[in-house]
């Protein structure tokens, strides 16, 4: 149950695009299309942004998109807005019927 | 409104026990897997445990196996986490969440703080 690997921080200017990576193994990210992404603002509960690698829940902006290649999943945010500044976590289902999260990435919108 | 509300957090001494609860409303609770996720102060999210709709399957984070027990009461739309032999490293906000079809957590509660300290 080792955590998935995410960059500690990323930054971008309003209007730009950024990508956050999430690296696991063939027992989690690479083995299933069950990667999800969560946004968390300080003091708030996490919010589901992407599920099953590429799908957006109703109400989530289409500026958020997900993808996966091998053991690495990615979250891309286009047209950055100040309200996108938050912590982002990836998560994956695993071969042992458990879940694992990434360490989290702090997004700063400059 | 679809909602999850946790309760039962507090201060407990190392080695002690605590039971946290999660009340669900606005959806058919008995149709969903449910899960507990925790977040230590200033740290990231950590999945803790989950339970199938019919309680026939439950899974745990290795570090809580044998100490924590997840349970649910579908008649009362409630999820529970019984925590025994608590350690300082169990200090965290505990969130309950609904597991949507697939394997993502689509509805979250506001969390309840558990502090293990003497």
mmCIF file with all atom_site columns, C-alpha atoms in Angstrom:
data_model
loop_
_atom_site.group_PDB
_atom_site.id
_atom_site.type_symbol
_atom_site.label_atom_id
_atom_site.label_alt_id
_atom_site.label_comp_id
_atom_site.label_asym_id
_atom_site.label_entity_id
_atom_site.label_seq_id
_atom_site.pdbx_PDB_ins_code
_atom_site.Cartn_x
_atom_site.Cartn_y
_atom_site.Cartn_z
_atom_site.occupancy
_atom_site.B_iso_or_equiv
_atom_site.pdbx_formal_charge
_atom_site.auth_seq_id
_atom_site.auth_comp_id
_atom_site.auth_asym_id
_atom_site.auth_atom_id
_atom_site.pdbx_PDB_model_num
ATOM 1   C CA . UNK A 1 1   ? 0.000   0.000  0.000   1.00 0.00 ? 1   UNK A CA 1
ATOM 2   C CA . UNK A 1 2   ? 2.636   2.551  -1.062  1.00 0.00 ? 2   UNK A CA 1
ATOM 3   C CA . UNK A 1 3   ? 1.376   6.024  -1.925  1.00 0.00 ? 3   UNK A CA 1
ATOM 4   C CA . UNK A 1 4   ? 1.210   7.096  -5.533  1.00 0.00 ? 4   UNK A CA 1
ATOM 5   C CA . UNK A 1 5   ? 3.834   9.655  -6.560  1.00 0.00 ? 5   UNK A CA 1
ATOM 6   C CA . UNK A 1 6   ? 2.777   13.229 -7.320  1.00 0.00 ? 6   UNK A CA 1
ATOM 7   C CA . UNK A 1 7   ? 4.862   16.406 -7.587  1.00 0.00 ? 7   UNK A CA 1
ATOM 8   C CA . UNK A 1 8   ? 4.705   18.381 -4.376  1.00 0.00 ? 8   UNK A CA 1
ATOM 9   C CA . UNK A 1 9   ? 3.809   21.597 -6.136  1.00 0.00 ? 9   UNK A CA 1
ATOM 10  C CA . UNK A 1 10  ? 2.989   23.098 -9.505  1.00 0.00 ? 10  UNK A CA 1
ATOM 11  C CA . UNK A 1 11  ? 2.204   26.645 -10.508 1.00 0.00 ? 11  UNK A CA 1
ATOM 12  C CA . UNK A 1 12  ? 0.799   28.569 -13.411 1.00 0.00 ? 12  UNK A CA 1
ATOM 13  C CA . UNK A 1 13  ? -0.591  31.929 -14.399 1.00 0.00 ? 13  UNK A CA 1
ATOM 14  C CA . UNK A 1 14  ? -4.258  32.647 -15.026 1.00 0.00 ? 14  UNK A CA 1
ATOM 15  C CA . UNK A 1 15  ? -5.280  31.380 -18.445 1.00 0.00 ? 15  UNK A CA 1
ATOM 16  C CA . UNK A 1 16  ? -2.405  28.926 -18.721 1.00 0.00 ? 16  UNK A CA 1
ATOM 17  C CA . UNK A 1 17  ? -2.594  25.134 -18.597 1.00 0.00 ? 17  UNK A CA 1
ATOM 18  C CA . UNK A 1 18  ? -0.891  22.852 -16.099 1.00 0.00 ? 18  UNK A CA 1
ATOM 19  C CA . UNK A 1 19  ? -0.571  19.101 -15.776 1.00 0.00 ? 19  UNK A CA 1
ATOM 20  C CA . UNK A 1 20  ? -0.168  17.089 -12.583 1.00 0.00 ? 20  UNK A CA 1
ATOM 21  C CA . UNK A 1 21  ? 1.248   13.584 -12.860 1.00 0.00 ? 21  UNK A CA 1
ATOM 22  C CA . UNK A 1 22  ? 0.468   10.574 -10.692 1.00 0.00 ? 22  UNK A CA 1
ATOM 23  C CA . UNK A 1 23  ? 2.748   7.556  -10.913 1.00 0.00 ? 23  UNK A CA 1
ATOM 24  C CA . UNK A 1 24  ? 1.944   4.138  -9.527  1.00 0.00 ? 24  UNK A CA 1
ATOM 25  C CA . UNK A 1 25  ? 2.541   0.553  -10.512 1.00 0.00 ? 25  UNK A CA 1
ATOM 26  C CA . UNK A 1 26  ? 0.956   -2.179 -12.581 1.00 0.00 ? 26  UNK A CA 1
ATOM 27  C CA . UNK A 1 27  ? -0.914  -3.215 -9.417  1.00 0.00 ? 27  UNK A CA 1
ATOM 28  C CA . UNK A 1 28  ? -2.812  0.036  -9.209  1.00 0.00 ? 28  UNK A CA 1
ATOM 29  C CA . UNK A 1 29  ? -2.703  2.869  -11.791 1.00 0.00 ? 29  UNK A CA 1
ATOM 30  C CA . UNK A 1 30  ? -1.438  0.665  -14.611 1.00 0.00 ? 30  UNK A CA 1
ATOM 31  C CA . UNK A 1 31  ? -3.721  -2.244 -13.896 1.00 0.00 ? 31  UNK A CA 1
ATOM 32  C CA . UNK A 1 32  ? -7.123  -0.575 -13.741 1.00 0.00 ? 32  UNK A CA 1
ATOM 33  C CA . UNK A 1 33  ? -9.015  2.317  -15.285 1.00 0.00 ? 33  UNK A CA 1
ATOM 34  C CA . UNK A 1 34  ? -10.034 3.366  -11.803 1.00 0.00 ? 34  UNK A CA 1
ATOM 35  C CA . UNK A 1 35  ? -7.965  6.506  -11.295 1.00 0.00 ? 35  UNK A CA 1
ATOM 36  C CA . UNK A 1 36  ? -9.721  9.476  -9.753  1.00 0.00 ? 36  UNK A CA 1
ATOM 37  C CA . UNK A 1 37  ? -8.698  13.034 -8.906  1.00 0.00 ? 37  UNK A CA 1
ATOM 38  C CA . UNK A 1 38  ? -9.792  15.217 -5.992  1.00 0.00 ? 38  UNK A CA 1
ATOM 39  C CA . UNK A 1 39  ? -9.571  18.937 -5.325  1.00 0.00 ? 39  UNK A CA 1
ATOM 40  C CA . UNK A 1 40  ? -9.264  20.153 -1.740  1.00 0.00 ? 40  UNK A CA 1
ATOM 41  C CA . UNK A 1 41  ? -9.366  23.739 -0.603  1.00 0.00 ? 41  UNK A CA 1
ATOM 42  C CA . UNK A 1 42  ? -7.965  24.575 2.863   1.00 0.00 ? 42  UNK A CA 1
ATOM 43  C CA . UNK A 1 43  ? -10.239 23.412 5.645   1.00 0.00 ? 43  UNK A CA 1
ATOM 44  C CA . UNK A 1 44  ? -12.694 21.790 3.246   1.00 0.00 ? 44  UNK A CA 1
ATOM 45  C CA . UNK A 1 45  ? -13.576 18.232 2.312   1.00 0.00 ? 45  UNK A CA 1
ATOM 46  C CA . UNK A 1 46  ? -12.150 16.830 -0.914  1.00 0.00 ? 46  UNK A CA 1
ATOM 47  C CA . UNK A 1 47  ? -14.225 17.144 -4.087  1.00 0.00 ? 47  UNK A CA 1
ATOM 48  C CA . UNK A 1 48  ? -14.260 14.572 -6.882  1.00 0.00 ? 48  UNK A CA 1
ATOM 49  C CA . UNK A 1 49  ? -13.041 16.139 -10.138 1.00 0.00 ? 49  UNK A CA 1
ATOM 50  C CA . UNK A 1 50  ? -12.270 13.137 -12.397 1.00 0.00 ? 50  UNK A CA 1
ATOM 51  C CA . UNK A 1 51  ? -13.256 9.471  -12.121 1.00 0.00 ? 51  UNK A CA 1
ATOM 52  C CA . UNK A 1 52  ? -12.384 6.372  -14.111 1.00 0.00 ? 52  UNK A CA 1
ATOM 53  C CA . UNK A 1 53  ? -9.333  8.167  -15.552 1.00 0.00 ? 53  UNK A CA 1
ATOM 54  C CA . UNK A 1 54  ? -11.143 10.483 -17.946 1.00 0.00 ? 54  UNK A CA 1
ATOM 55  C CA . UNK A 1 55  ? -14.695 11.179 -16.762 1.00 0.00 ? 55  UNK A CA 1
ATOM 56  C CA . UNK A 1 56  ? -15.975 14.388 -15.167 1.00 0.00 ? 56  UNK A CA 1
ATOM 57  C CA . UNK A 1 57  ? -18.839 14.340 -12.673 1.00 0.00 ? 57  UNK A CA 1
ATOM 58  C CA . UNK A 1 58  ? -21.783 16.560 -13.425 1.00 0.00 ? 58  UNK A CA 1
ATOM 59  C CA . UNK A 1 59  ? -20.996 20.148 -12.502 1.00 0.00 ? 59  UNK A CA 1
ATOM 60  C CA . UNK A 1 60  ? -17.229 19.947 -12.874 1.00 0.00 ? 60  UNK A CA 1
ATOM 61  C CA . UNK A 1 61  ? -15.805 22.361 -15.424 1.00 0.00 ? 61  UNK A CA 1
ATOM 62  C CA . UNK A 1 62  ? -14.609 20.943 -18.734 1.00 0.00 ? 62  UNK A CA 1
ATOM 63  C CA . UNK A 1 63  ? -11.341 22.773 -18.074 1.00 0.00 ? 63  UNK A CA 1
ATOM 64  C CA . UNK A 1 64  ? -10.431 19.687 -16.048 1.00 0.00 ? 64  UNK A CA 1
ATOM 65  C CA . UNK A 1 65  ? -9.389  16.570 -17.958 1.00 0.00 ? 65  UNK A CA 1
ATOM 66  C CA . UNK A 1 66  ? -7.707  13.287 -17.150 1.00 0.00 ? 66  UNK A CA 1
ATOM 67  C CA . UNK A 1 67  ? -5.596  10.763 -18.990 1.00 0.00 ? 67  UNK A CA 1
ATOM 68  C CA . UNK A 1 68  ? -3.382  7.750  -18.398 1.00 0.00 ? 68  UNK A CA 1
ATOM 69  C CA . UNK A 1 69  ? -0.393  6.111  -20.022 1.00 0.00 ? 69  UNK A CA 1
ATOM 70  C CA . UNK A 1 70  ? 1.018   2.961  -18.506 1.00 0.00 ? 70  UNK A CA 1
ATOM 71  C CA . UNK A 1 71  ? 1.533   3.411  -14.792 1.00 0.00 ? 71  UNK A CA 1
ATOM 72  C CA . UNK A 1 72  ? 1.165   7.207  -14.893 1.00 0.00 ? 72  UNK A CA 1
ATOM 73  C CA . UNK A 1 73  ? -2.071  9.175  -14.819 1.00 0.00 ? 73  UNK A CA 1
ATOM 74  C CA . UNK A 1 74  ? -2.348  12.894 -15.398 1.00 0.00 ? 74  UNK A CA 1
ATOM 75  C CA . UNK A 1 75  ? -4.715  15.724 -14.549 1.00 0.00 ? 75  UNK A CA 1
ATOM 76  C CA . UNK A 1 76  ? -4.707  18.731 -16.849 1.00 0.00 ? 76  UNK A CA 1
ATOM 77  C CA . UNK A 1 77  ? -6.314  22.037 -15.956 1.00 0.00 ? 77  UNK A CA 1
ATOM 78  C CA . UNK A 1 78  ? -6.671  24.451 -18.831 1.00 0.00 ? 78  UNK A CA 1
ATOM 79  C CA . UNK A 1 79  ? -7.516  28.143 -18.661 1.00 0.00 ? 79  UNK A CA 1
ATOM 80  C CA . UNK A 1 80  ? -6.297  28.382 -15.065 1.00 0.00 ? 80  UNK A CA 1
ATOM 81  C CA . UNK A 1 81  ? -8.435  30.459 -12.738 1.00 0.00 ? 81  UNK A CA 1
ATOM 82  C CA . UNK A 1 82  ? -7.610  31.794 -9.297  1.00 0.00 ? 82  UNK A CA 1
ATOM 83  C CA . UNK A 1 83  ? -10.232 29.526 -7.728  1.00 0.00 ? 83  UNK A CA 1
ATOM 84  C CA . UNK A 1 84  ? -8.341  26.492 -9.032  1.00 0.00 ? 84  UNK A CA 1
ATOM 85  C CA . UNK A 1 85  ? -5.652  27.148 -6.420  1.00 0.00 ? 85  UNK A CA 1
ATOM 86  C CA . UNK A 1 86  ? -5.937  24.135 -4.120  1.00 0.00 ? 86  UNK A CA 1
ATOM 87  C CA . UNK A 1 87  ? -4.410  20.782 -3.268  1.00 0.00 ? 87  UNK A CA 1
ATOM 88  C CA . UNK A 1 88  ? -4.997  17.976 -5.754  1.00 0.00 ? 88  UNK A CA 1
ATOM 89  C CA . UNK A 1 89  ? -4.870  14.261 -4.985  1.00 0.00 ? 89  UNK A CA 1
ATOM 90  C CA . UNK A 1 90  ? -4.957  11.273 -7.296  1.00 0.00 ? 90  UNK A CA 1
ATOM 91  C CA . UNK A 1 91  ? -6.281  7.914  -6.178  1.00 0.00 ? 91  UNK A CA 1
ATOM 92  C CA . UNK A 1 92  ? -6.375  4.437  -7.632  1.00 0.00 ? 92  UNK A CA 1
ATOM 93  C CA . UNK A 1 93  ? -8.082  1.145  -6.934  1.00 0.00 ? 93  UNK A CA 1
ATOM 94  C CA . UNK A 1 94  ? -5.536  -1.628 -6.347  1.00 0.00 ? 94  UNK A CA 1
ATOM 95  C CA . UNK A 1 95  ? -5.108  -5.340 -6.903  1.00 0.00 ? 95  UNK A CA 1
ATOM 96  C CA . UNK A 1 96  ? -5.727  -6.039 -3.201  1.00 0.00 ? 96  UNK A CA 1
ATOM 97  C CA . UNK A 1 97  ? -9.236  -4.502 -3.246  1.00 0.00 ? 97  UNK A CA 1
ATOM 98  C CA . UNK A 1 98  ? -7.952  -1.397 -1.495  1.00 0.00 ? 98  UNK A CA 1
ATOM 99  C CA . UNK A 1 99  ? -7.386  2.184  -2.556  1.00 0.00 ? 99  UNK A CA 1
ATOM 100 C CA . UNK A 1 100 ? -4.264  4.290  -2.525  1.00 0.00 ? 100 UNK A CA 1
ATOM 101 C CA . UNK A 1 101 ? -3.863  8.059  -2.736  1.00 0.00 ? 101 UNK A CA 1
ATOM 102 C CA . UNK A 1 102 ? -1.034  10.167 -4.021  1.00 0.00 ? 102 UNK A CA 1
ATOM 103 C CA . UNK A 1 103 ? 0.847   12.458 -1.673  1.00 0.00 ? 103 UNK A CA 1
ATOM 104 C CA . UNK A 1 104 ? -0.928  15.513 -3.050  1.00 0.00 ? 104 UNK A CA 1
ATOM 105 C CA . UNK A 1 105 ? 0.089   18.462 -5.226  1.00 0.00 ? 105 UNK A CA 1
ATOM 106 C CA . UNK A 1 106 ? -0.276  22.076 -4.210  1.00 0.00 ? 106 UNK A CA 1
ATOM 107 C CA . UNK A 1 107 ? -1.367  24.181 -7.160  1.00 0.00 ? 107 UNK A CA 1
ATOM 108 C CA . UNK A 1 108 ? -0.488  27.854 -6.994  1.00 0.00 ? 108 UNK A CA 1
ATOM 109 C CA . UNK A 1 109 ? -2.073  30.250 -9.461  1.00 0.00 ? 109 UNK A CA 1
ATOM 110 C CA . UNK A 1 110 ? 0.354   33.128 -9.735  1.00 0.00 ? 110 UNK A CA 1
ATOM 111 C CA . UNK B 2 1   ? -29.886 16.894 -0.725  1.00 0.00 ? 1   UNK B CA 1
ATOM 112 C CA . UNK B 2 2   ? -27.275 14.149 -0.791  1.00 0.00 ? 2   UNK B CA 1
ATOM 113 C CA . UNK B 2 3   ? -25.334 14.444 2.440   1.00 0.00 ? 3   UNK B CA 1
ATOM 114 C CA . UNK B 2 4   ? -22.936 12.684 4.780   1.00 0.00 ? 4   UNK B CA 1
ATOM 115 C CA . UNK B 2 5   ? -22.439 13.932 8.333   1.00 0.00 ? 5   UNK B CA 1
ATOM 116 C CA . UNK B 2 6   ? -19.730 12.517 10.583  1.00 0.00 ? 6   UNK B CA 1
ATOM 117 C CA . UNK B 2 7   ? -19.733 12.649 14.362  1.00 0.00 ? 7   UNK B CA 1
ATOM 118 C CA . UNK B 2 8   ? -18.037 11.123 17.357  1.00 0.00 ? 8   UNK B CA 1
ATOM 119 C CA . UNK B 2 9   ? -14.534 12.519 17.064  1.00 0.00 ? 9   UNK B CA 1
ATOM 120 C CA . UNK B 2 10  ? -12.611 13.777 20.060  1.00 0.00 ? 10  UNK B CA 1
ATOM 121 C CA . UNK B 2 11  ? -9.561  13.470 22.271  1.00 0.00 ? 11  UNK B CA 1
ATOM 122 C CA . UNK B 2 12  ? -8.527  9.984  23.376  1.00 0.00 ? 12  UNK B CA 1
ATOM 123 C CA . UNK B 2 13  ? -5.448  8.655  25.132  1.00 0.00 ? 13  UNK B CA 1
ATOM 124 C CA . UNK B 2 14  ? -3.003  6.305  23.406  1.00 0.00 ? 14  UNK B CA 1
ATOM 125 C CA . UNK B 2 15  ? -4.304  2.765  23.663  1.00 0.00 ? 15  UNK B CA 1
ATOM 126 C CA . UNK B 2 16  ? -7.874  3.968  23.987  1.00 0.00 ? 16  UNK B CA 1
ATOM 127 C CA . UNK B 2 17  ? -10.935 3.435  21.815  1.00 0.00 ? 17  UNK B CA 1
ATOM 128 C CA . UNK B 2 18  ? -13.323 5.644  19.901  1.00 0.00 ? 18  UNK B CA 1
ATOM 129 C CA . UNK B 2 19  ? -16.248 5.065  17.557  1.00 0.00 ? 19  UNK B CA 1
ATOM 130 C CA . UNK B 2 20  ? -16.986 7.567  14.831  1.00 0.00 ? 20  UNK B CA 1
ATOM 131 C CA . UNK B 2 21  ? -20.258 7.607  12.918  1.00 0.00 ? 21  UNK B CA 1
ATOM 132 C CA . UNK B 2 22  ? -21.486 8.834  9.564   1.00 0.00 ? 22  UNK B CA 1
ATOM 133 C CA . UNK B 2 23  ? -25.156 9.605  8.890   1.00 0.00 ? 23  UNK B CA 1
ATOM 134 C CA . UNK B 2 24  ? -26.255 9.460  5.268   1.00 0.00 ? 24  UNK B CA 1
ATOM 135 C CA . UNK B 2 25  ? -29.244 11.161 3.691   1.00 0.00 ? 25  UNK B CA 1
ATOM 136 C CA . UNK B 2 26  ? -30.615 11.995 0.271   1.00 0.00 ? 26  UNK B CA 1
ATOM 137 C CA . UNK B 2 27  ? -29.678 8.723  -1.425  1.00 0.00 ? 27  UNK B CA 1
ATOM 138 C CA . UNK B 2 28  ? -30.268 4.974  -1.115  1.00 0.00 ? 28  UNK B CA 1
ATOM 139 C CA . UNK B 2 29  ? -27.510 4.191  1.377   1.00 0.00 ? 29  UNK B CA 1
ATOM 140 C CA . UNK B 2 30  ? -27.948 0.433  1.093   1.00 0.00 ? 30  UNK B CA 1
ATOM 141 C CA . UNK B 2 31  ? -27.010 0.532  -2.610  1.00 0.00 ? 31  UNK B CA 1
ATOM 142 C CA . UNK B 2 32  ? -23.466 1.788  -2.179  1.00 0.00 ? 32  UNK B CA 1
ATOM 143 C CA . UNK B 2 33  ? -20.093 0.686  -0.952  1.00 0.00 ? 33  UNK B CA 1
ATOM 144 C CA . UNK B 2 34  ? -18.936 3.158  1.688   1.00 0.00 ? 34  UNK B CA 1
ATOM 145 C CA . UNK B 2 35  ? -15.459 4.135  2.804   1.00 0.00 ? 35  UNK B CA 1
ATOM 146 C CA . UNK B 2 36  ? -13.448 5.961  5.462   1.00 0.00 ? 36  UNK B CA 1
ATOM 147 C CA . UNK B 2 37  ? -10.548 8.230  4.495   1.00 0.00 ? 37  UNK B CA 1
ATOM 148 C CA . UNK B 2 38  ? -8.361  10.130 6.957   1.00 0.00 ? 38  UNK B CA 1
ATOM 149 C CA . UNK B 2 39  ? -6.082  13.137 6.812   1.00 0.00 ? 39  UNK B CA 1
ATOM 150 C CA . UNK B 2 40  ? -3.470  13.825 9.463   1.00 0.00 ? 40  UNK B CA 1
ATOM 151 C CA . UNK B 2 41  ? -2.865  17.507 10.244  1.00 0.00 ? 41  UNK B CA 1
ATOM 152 C CA . UNK B 2 42  ? -0.982  19.117 7.361   1.00 0.00 ? 42  UNK B CA 1
ATOM 153 C CA . UNK B 2 43  ? -0.724  15.807 5.514   1.00 0.00 ? 43  UNK B CA 1
ATOM 154 C CA . UNK B 2 44  ? -2.346  14.098 2.565   1.00 0.00 ? 44  UNK B CA 1
ATOM 155 C CA . UNK B 2 45  ? -5.350  11.828 2.234   1.00 0.00 ? 45  UNK B CA 1
ATOM 156 C CA . UNK B 2 46  ? -5.089  8.200  3.321   1.00 0.00 ? 46  UNK B CA 1
ATOM 157 C CA . UNK B 2 47  ? -7.671  5.535  2.570   1.00 0.00 ? 47  UNK B CA 1
ATOM 158 C CA . UNK B 2 48  ? -8.578  3.576  5.729   1.00 0.00 ? 48  UNK B CA 1
ATOM 159 C CA . UNK B 2 49  ? -11.355 1.038  5.118   1.00 0.00 ? 49  UNK B CA 1
ATOM 160 C CA . UNK B 2 50  ? -14.382 0.242  3.030   1.00 0.00 ? 50  UNK B CA 1
ATOM 161 C CA . UNK B 2 51  ? -17.428 -1.989 3.198   1.00 0.00 ? 51  UNK B CA 1
ATOM 162 C CA . UNK B 2 52  ? -19.749 -3.510 0.614   1.00 0.00 ? 52  UNK B CA 1
ATOM 163 C CA . UNK B 2 53  ? -23.454 -2.747 0.552   1.00 0.00 ? 53  UNK B CA 1
ATOM 164 C CA . UNK B 2 54  ? -24.433 -6.111 2.060   1.00 0.00 ? 54  UNK B CA 1
ATOM 165 C CA . UNK B 2 55  ? -21.546 -6.088 4.607   1.00 0.00 ? 55  UNK B CA 1
ATOM 166 C CA . UNK B 2 56  ? -20.103 -9.280 3.085   1.00 0.00 ? 56  UNK B CA 1
ATOM 167 C CA . UNK B 2 57  ? -16.825 -7.620 2.141   1.00 0.00 ? 57  UNK B CA 1
ATOM 168 C CA . UNK B 2 58  ? -14.624 -5.212 4.033   1.00 0.00 ? 58  UNK B CA 1
ATOM 169 C CA . UNK B 2 59  ? -11.063 -4.117 3.448   1.00 0.00 ? 59  UNK B CA 1
ATOM 170 C CA . UNK B 2 60  ? -8.533  -2.235 5.531   1.00 0.00 ? 60  UNK B CA 1
ATOM 171 C CA . UNK B 2 61  ? -5.315  -0.272 5.345   1.00 0.00 ? 61  UNK B CA 1
ATOM 172 C CA . UNK B 2 62  ? -2.553  -2.555 6.608   1.00 0.00 ? 62  UNK B CA 1
ATOM 173 C CA . UNK B 2 63  ? -1.647  -0.277 9.522   1.00 0.00 ? 63  UNK B CA 1
ATOM 174 C CA . UNK B 2 64  ? -5.171  -0.402 10.984  1.00 0.00 ? 64  UNK B CA 1
ATOM 175 C CA . UNK B 2 65  ? -5.941  -4.105 10.448  1.00 0.00 ? 65  UNK B CA 1
ATOM 176 C CA . UNK B 2 66  ? -6.868  -5.767 13.706  1.00 0.00 ? 66  UNK B CA 1
ATOM 177 C CA . UNK B 2 67  ? -7.412  -2.405 15.420  1.00 0.00 ? 67  UNK B CA 1
ATOM 178 C CA . UNK B 2 68  ? -10.169 -0.741 13.367  1.00 0.00 ? 68  UNK B CA 1
ATOM 179 C CA . UNK B 2 69  ? -13.526 -2.228 12.373  1.00 0.00 ? 69  UNK B CA 1
ATOM 180 C CA . UNK B 2 70  ? -15.850 -0.757 9.785   1.00 0.00 ? 70  UNK B CA 1
ATOM 181 C CA . UNK B 2 71  ? -19.570 -1.493 10.056  1.00 0.00 ? 71  UNK B CA 1
ATOM 182 C CA . UNK B 2 72  ? -22.867 -0.182 8.783   1.00 0.00 ? 72  UNK B CA 1
ATOM 183 C CA . UNK B 2 73  ? -26.564 -0.182 9.619   1.00 0.00 ? 73  UNK B CA 1
ATOM 184 C CA . UNK B 2 74  ? -28.501 0.072  6.378   1.00 0.00 ? 74  UNK B CA 1
ATOM 185 C CA . UNK B 2 75  ? -31.796 0.430  8.232   1.00 0.00 ? 75  UNK B CA 1
ATOM 186 C CA . UNK B 2 76  ? -30.460 3.571  9.910   1.00 0.00 ? 76  UNK B CA 1
ATOM 187 C CA . UNK B 2 77  ? -28.444 4.849  6.925   1.00 0.00 ? 77  UNK B CA 1
ATOM 188 C CA . UNK B 2 78  ? -25.326 4.882  9.051   1.00 0.00 ? 78  UNK B CA 1
ATOM 189 C CA . UNK B 2 79  ? -21.664 3.952  8.713   1.00 0.00 ? 79  UNK B CA 1
ATOM 190 C CA . UNK B 2 80  ? -19.329 3.418  11.642  1.00 0.00 ? 80  UNK B CA 1
ATOM 191 C CA . UNK B 2 81  ? -15.634 3.050  12.368  1.00 0.00 ? 81  UNK B CA 1
ATOM 192 C CA . UNK B 2 82  ? -14.684 1.441  15.665  1.00 0.00 ? 82  UNK B CA 1
ATOM 193 C CA . UNK B 2 83  ? -11.096 2.355  16.497  1.00 0.00 ? 83  UNK B CA 1
ATOM 194 C CA . UNK B 2 84  ? -9.239  0.420  19.214  1.00 0.00 ? 84  UNK B CA 1
ATOM 195 C CA . UNK B 2 85  ? -5.649  0.499  20.446  1.00 0.00 ? 85  UNK B CA 1
ATOM 196 C CA . UNK B 2 86  ? -5.330  4.019  19.133  1.00 0.00 ? 86  UNK B CA 1
ATOM 197 C CA . UNK B 2 87  ? -1.889  5.477  18.457  1.00 0.00 ? 87  UNK B CA 1
ATOM 198 C CA . UNK B 2 88  ? -0.624  9.018  18.075  1.00 0.00 ? 88  UNK B CA 1
ATOM 199 C CA . UNK B 2 89  ? -0.245  8.401  14.337  1.00 0.00 ? 89  UNK B CA 1
ATOM 200 C CA . UNK B 2 90  ? -4.007  7.799  14.070  1.00 0.00 ? 90  UNK B CA 1
ATOM 201 C CA . UNK B 2 91  ? -4.587  11.488 14.811  1.00 0.00 ? 91  UNK B CA 1
ATOM 202 C CA . UNK B 2 92  ? -6.450  12.840 11.809  1.00 0.00 ? 92  UNK B CA 1
ATOM 203 C CA . UNK B 2 93  ? -9.677  14.175 10.381  1.00 0.00 ? 93  UNK B CA 1
ATOM 204 C CA . UNK B 2 94  ? -11.767 11.138 9.476   1.00 0.00 ? 94  UNK B CA 1
ATOM 205 C CA . UNK B 2 95  ? -14.019 11.485 6.442   1.00 0.00 ? 95  UNK B CA 1
ATOM 206 C CA . UNK B 2 96  ? -16.692 9.094  5.313   1.00 0.00 ? 96  UNK B CA 1
ATOM 207 C CA . UNK B 2 97  ? -17.387 8.951  1.606   1.00 0.00 ? 97  UNK B CA 1
ATOM 208 C CA . UNK B 2 98  ? -19.676 7.206  -0.834  1.00 0.00 ? 98  UNK B CA 1
ATOM 209 C CA . UNK B 2 99  ? -18.090 4.934  -3.423  1.00 0.00 ? 99  UNK B CA 1
ATOM 210 C CA . UNK B 2 100 ? -19.649 5.524  -6.822  1.00 0.00 ? 100 UNK B CA 1
ATOM 211 C CA . UNK B 2 101 ? -19.936 2.824  -9.467  1.00 0.00 ? 101 UNK B CA 1
ATOM 212 C CA . UNK B 2 102 ? -16.427 2.334  -10.629 1.00 0.00 ? 102 UNK B CA 1
ATOM 213 C CA . UNK B 2 103 ? -14.135 3.185  -7.806  1.00 0.00 ? 103 UNK B CA 1
ATOM 214 C CA . UNK B 2 104 ? -14.257 6.889  -6.981  1.00 0.00 ? 104 UNK B CA 1
ATOM 215 C CA . UNK B 2 105 ? -15.456 8.672  -3.881  1.00 0.00 ? 105 UNK B CA 1
ATOM 216 C CA . UNK B 2 106 ? -18.158 11.033 -5.077  1.00 0.00 ? 106 UNK B CA 1
ATOM 217 C CA . UNK B 2 107 ? -19.804 12.310 -1.888  1.00 0.00 ? 107 UNK B CA 1
ATOM 218 C CA . UNK B 2 108 ? -17.815 13.324 1.199   1.00 0.00 ? 108 UNK B CA 1
ATOM 219 C CA . UNK B 2 109 ? -18.773 14.374 4.684   1.00 0.00 ? 109 UNK B CA 1
ATOM 220 C CA . UNK B 2 110 ? -17.248 17.366 6.433   1.00 0.00 ? 110 UNK B CA 1
ATOM 221 C CA . UNK B 2 111 ? -15.028 15.154 8.581   1.00 0.00 ? 111 UNK B CA 1
ATOM 222 C CA . UNK B 2 112 ? -14.599 14.558 12.300  1.00 0.00 ? 112 UNK B CA 1
ATOM 223 C CA . UNK B 2 113 ? -11.329 15.179 14.149  1.00 0.00 ? 113 UNK B CA 1
ATOM 224 C CA . UNK B 2 114 ? -9.760  12.393 16.181  1.00 0.00 ? 114 UNK B CA 1
ATOM 225 C CA . UNK B 2 115 ? -6.839  13.345 18.406  1.00 0.00 ? 115 UNK B CA 1
ATOM 226 C CA . UNK B 2 116 ? -4.791  10.660 20.142  1.00 0.00 ? 116 UNK B CA 1
ATOM 227 C CA . UNK B 2 117 ? -2.715  12.219 22.881  1.00 0.00 ? 117 UNK B CA 1
ATOM 228 C CA . UNK B 2 118 ? -1.967  11.905 26.561  1.00 0.00 ? 118 UNK B CA 1
#
